Short mmCIF file of C-alpha atoms in Angstrom, two decimals:
data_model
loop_
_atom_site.label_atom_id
_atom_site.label_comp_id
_atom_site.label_asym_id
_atom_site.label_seq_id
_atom_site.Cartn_x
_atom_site.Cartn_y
_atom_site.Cartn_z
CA UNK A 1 27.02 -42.52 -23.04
CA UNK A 2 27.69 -39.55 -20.87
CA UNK A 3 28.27 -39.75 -17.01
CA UNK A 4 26.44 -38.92 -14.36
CA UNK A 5 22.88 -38.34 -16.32
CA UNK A 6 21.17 -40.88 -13.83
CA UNK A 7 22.64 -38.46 -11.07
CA UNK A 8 21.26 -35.28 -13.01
CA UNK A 9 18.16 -36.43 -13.59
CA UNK A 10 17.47 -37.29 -10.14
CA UNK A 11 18.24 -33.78 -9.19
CA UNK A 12 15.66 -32.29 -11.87
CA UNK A 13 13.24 -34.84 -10.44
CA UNK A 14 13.61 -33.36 -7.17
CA UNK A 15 13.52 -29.43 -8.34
CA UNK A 16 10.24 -30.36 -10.28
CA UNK A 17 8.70 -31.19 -6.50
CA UNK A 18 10.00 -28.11 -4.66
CA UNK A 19 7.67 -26.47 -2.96
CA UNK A 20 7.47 -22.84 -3.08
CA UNK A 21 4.81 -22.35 -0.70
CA UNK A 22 6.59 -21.76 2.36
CA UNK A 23 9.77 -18.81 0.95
CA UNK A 24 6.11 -17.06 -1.01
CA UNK A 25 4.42 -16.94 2.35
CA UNK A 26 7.64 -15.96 4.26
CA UNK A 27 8.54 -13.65 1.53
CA UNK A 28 5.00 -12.18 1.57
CA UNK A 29 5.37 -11.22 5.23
CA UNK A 30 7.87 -9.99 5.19
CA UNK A 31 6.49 -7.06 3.11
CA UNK A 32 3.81 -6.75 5.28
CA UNK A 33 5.70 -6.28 8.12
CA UNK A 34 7.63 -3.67 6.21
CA UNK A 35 4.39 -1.94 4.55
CA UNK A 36 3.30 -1.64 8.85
CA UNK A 37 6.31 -0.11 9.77
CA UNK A 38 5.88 2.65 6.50
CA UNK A 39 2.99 3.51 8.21
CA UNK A 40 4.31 4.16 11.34
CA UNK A 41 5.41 7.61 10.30
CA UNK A 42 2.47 9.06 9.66
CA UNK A 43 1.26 12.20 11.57
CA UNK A 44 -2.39 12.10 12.64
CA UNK A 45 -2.86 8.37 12.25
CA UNK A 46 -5.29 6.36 14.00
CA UNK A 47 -2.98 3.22 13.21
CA UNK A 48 -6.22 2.08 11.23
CA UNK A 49 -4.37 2.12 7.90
CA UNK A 50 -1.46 -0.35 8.89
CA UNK A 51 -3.73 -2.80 11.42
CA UNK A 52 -5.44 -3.28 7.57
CA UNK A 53 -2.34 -4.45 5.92
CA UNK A 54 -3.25 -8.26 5.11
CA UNK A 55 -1.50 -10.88 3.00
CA UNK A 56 -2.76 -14.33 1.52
CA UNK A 57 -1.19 -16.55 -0.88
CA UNK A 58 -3.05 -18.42 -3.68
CA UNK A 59 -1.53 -21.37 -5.32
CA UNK A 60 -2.62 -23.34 -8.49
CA UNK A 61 -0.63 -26.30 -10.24
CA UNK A 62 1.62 -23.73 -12.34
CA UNK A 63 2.14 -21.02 -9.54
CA UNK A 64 2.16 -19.52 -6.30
CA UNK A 65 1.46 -15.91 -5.45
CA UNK A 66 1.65 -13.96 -2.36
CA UNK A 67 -0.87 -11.00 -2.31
CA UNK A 68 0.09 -8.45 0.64
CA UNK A 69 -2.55 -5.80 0.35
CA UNK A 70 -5.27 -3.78 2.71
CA UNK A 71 -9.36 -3.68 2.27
CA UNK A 72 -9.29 0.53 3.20
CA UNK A 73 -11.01 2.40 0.36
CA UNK A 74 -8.07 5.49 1.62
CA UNK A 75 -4.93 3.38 1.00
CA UNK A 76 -4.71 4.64 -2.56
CA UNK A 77 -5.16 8.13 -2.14
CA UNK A 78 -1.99 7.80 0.70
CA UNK A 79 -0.16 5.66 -1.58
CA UNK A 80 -0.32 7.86 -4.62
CA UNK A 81 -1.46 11.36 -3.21
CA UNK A 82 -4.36 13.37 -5.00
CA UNK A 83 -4.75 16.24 -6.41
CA UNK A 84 -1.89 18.80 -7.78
CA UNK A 85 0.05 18.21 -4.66
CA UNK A 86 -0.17 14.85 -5.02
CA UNK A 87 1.23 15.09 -8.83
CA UNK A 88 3.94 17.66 -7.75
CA UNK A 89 5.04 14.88 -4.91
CA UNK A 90 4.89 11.62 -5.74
CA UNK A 91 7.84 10.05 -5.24
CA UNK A 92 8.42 6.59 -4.16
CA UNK A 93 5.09 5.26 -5.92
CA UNK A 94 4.69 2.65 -8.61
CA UNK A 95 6.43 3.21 -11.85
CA UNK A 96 4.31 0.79 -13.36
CA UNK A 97 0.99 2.86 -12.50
CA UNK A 98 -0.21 5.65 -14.50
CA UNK A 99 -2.25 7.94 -11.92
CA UNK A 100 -4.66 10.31 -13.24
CA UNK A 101 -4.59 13.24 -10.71
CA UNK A 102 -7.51 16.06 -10.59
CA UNK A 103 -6.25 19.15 -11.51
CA UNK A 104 -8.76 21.52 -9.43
CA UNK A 105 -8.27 22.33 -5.46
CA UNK A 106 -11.68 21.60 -3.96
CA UNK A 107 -13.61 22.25 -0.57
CA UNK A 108 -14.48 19.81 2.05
CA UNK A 109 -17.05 20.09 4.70
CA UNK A 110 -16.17 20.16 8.03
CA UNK A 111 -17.35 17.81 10.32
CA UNK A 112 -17.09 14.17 11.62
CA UNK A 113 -19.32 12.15 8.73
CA UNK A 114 -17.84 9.88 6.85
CA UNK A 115 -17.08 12.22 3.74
CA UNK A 116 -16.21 15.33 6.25
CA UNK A 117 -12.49 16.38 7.39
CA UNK A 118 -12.26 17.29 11.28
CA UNK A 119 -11.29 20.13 12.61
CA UNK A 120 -8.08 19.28 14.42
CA UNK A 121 -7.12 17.22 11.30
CA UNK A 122 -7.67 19.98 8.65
CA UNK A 123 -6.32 22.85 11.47
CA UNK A 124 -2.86 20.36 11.47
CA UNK A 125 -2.59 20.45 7.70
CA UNK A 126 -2.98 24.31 7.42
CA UNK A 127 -6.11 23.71 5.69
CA UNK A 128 -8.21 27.71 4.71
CA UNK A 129 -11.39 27.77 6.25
CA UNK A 130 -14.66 29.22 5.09
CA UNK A 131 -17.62 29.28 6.93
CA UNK A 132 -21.12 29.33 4.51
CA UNK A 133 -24.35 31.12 6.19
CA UNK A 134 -27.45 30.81 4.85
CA UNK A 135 -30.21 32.77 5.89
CA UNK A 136 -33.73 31.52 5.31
CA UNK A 137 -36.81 29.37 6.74
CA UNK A 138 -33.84 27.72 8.89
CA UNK A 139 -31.01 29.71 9.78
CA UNK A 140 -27.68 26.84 8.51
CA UNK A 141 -24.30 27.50 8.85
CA UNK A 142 -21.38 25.23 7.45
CA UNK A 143 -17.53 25.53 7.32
CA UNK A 144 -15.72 23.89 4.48
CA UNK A 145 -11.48 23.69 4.12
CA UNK A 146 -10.16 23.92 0.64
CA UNK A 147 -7.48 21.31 0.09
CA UNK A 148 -5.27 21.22 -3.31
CA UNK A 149 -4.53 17.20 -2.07
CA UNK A 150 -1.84 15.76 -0.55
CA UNK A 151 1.51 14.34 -1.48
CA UNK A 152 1.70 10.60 -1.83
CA UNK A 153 2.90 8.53 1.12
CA UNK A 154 3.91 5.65 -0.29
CA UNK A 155 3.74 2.86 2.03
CA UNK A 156 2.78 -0.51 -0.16
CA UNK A 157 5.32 -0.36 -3.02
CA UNK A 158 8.36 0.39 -1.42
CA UNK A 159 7.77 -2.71 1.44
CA UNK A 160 7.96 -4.76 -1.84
CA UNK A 161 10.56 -2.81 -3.74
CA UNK A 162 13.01 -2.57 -1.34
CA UNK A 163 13.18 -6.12 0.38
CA UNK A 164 13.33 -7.50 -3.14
CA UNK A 165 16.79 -8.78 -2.57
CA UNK A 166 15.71 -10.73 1.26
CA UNK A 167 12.71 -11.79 -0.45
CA UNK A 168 14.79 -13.67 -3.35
CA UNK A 169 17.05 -14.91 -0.15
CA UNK A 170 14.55 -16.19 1.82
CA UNK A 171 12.96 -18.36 -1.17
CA UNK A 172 16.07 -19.55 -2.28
CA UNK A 173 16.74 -20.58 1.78
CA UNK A 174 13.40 -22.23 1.80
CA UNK A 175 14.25 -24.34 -1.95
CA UNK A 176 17.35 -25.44 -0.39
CA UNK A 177 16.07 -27.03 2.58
CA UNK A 178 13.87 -29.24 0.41
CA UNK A 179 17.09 -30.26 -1.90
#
């Protein structure tokens, strides 16, 4: 006979109905909140990119996960940088993300379309102008700014990364009010 199994088992019975929910979703913002404030040193920005951070959390029988993430097709291209700048600066990022990074500068038109740079944005990044004429039926004229990238900004994995420790905290806080 050993003592105190009745008292043990009623302890496992209870961990088997902790709920998790509640430390995930704190947990969860928590990196948000930290992933808004990365953003917050950006130069140039709109605050668009951080007003898109989101998080949900989706639970099954076996699991709960909290999902902090943002629906702008840009994010990446912050988050990792592009192009050979990007590749030469890309601290901070992911180890567990191989990024494939074009090894050409390019041009960008100039302009206020969706796949155009403006002025005062390319002008604040030192960007070389070049200004195409082409004479014909209609006289057209149109200024491109060759980029080699940009460095990554990392904003999404270190909110995670480095409240890793709170996050484990706050779970465990949450566990123990249900014990």
């Amino acid at each position: 006979m050993i003592i105190g199994v009745a008292d043990l088992n009623k302890h496992f019975d209870k961990l088997s109905k902790v709920e998790l929910r509640a430390g995930i979703e704190k947990g969860i913002s928590l990196v948000q909140e930290a992933a808004k404030a990365n953003c917050n040193g950006f130069k140039l920005s709109s605050g668009e990119l951080k007003e898109s951070v989101y998080t949900s959390l989706k639970s099954s029988t076996d699991d709960v996960v909290g999902i902090c993430y943002t629906n702008k097709k840009y994010a990446p291209y912050v988050e990792f940088g592009t192009g050979p700048k990007g590749q030469a600066h890309h601290e901070g990022i992911s180890p567990d993300i191989a990024v494939a990074y074009t090894q050409s500068p390019w041009w960008i038109p100039e302009g206020s379309g969706g796949n155009e740079i403006d002025k005062e944005t390319a002008d604040f990044y030192h960007m070389p102008r070049y200004t195409h004429h082409l004479d014909g039926y209609l006289e057209y004229e149109k200024t491109f700014r060759y980029t080699e990238g940009q460095p990554a900004m990392p904003f999404m994995y270190p909110a995670l990364k480095d409240n890793e420790k709170e996050i484990v905290r706050l779970i465990g806080e949450e566990i123990k009010k249900q014990l």
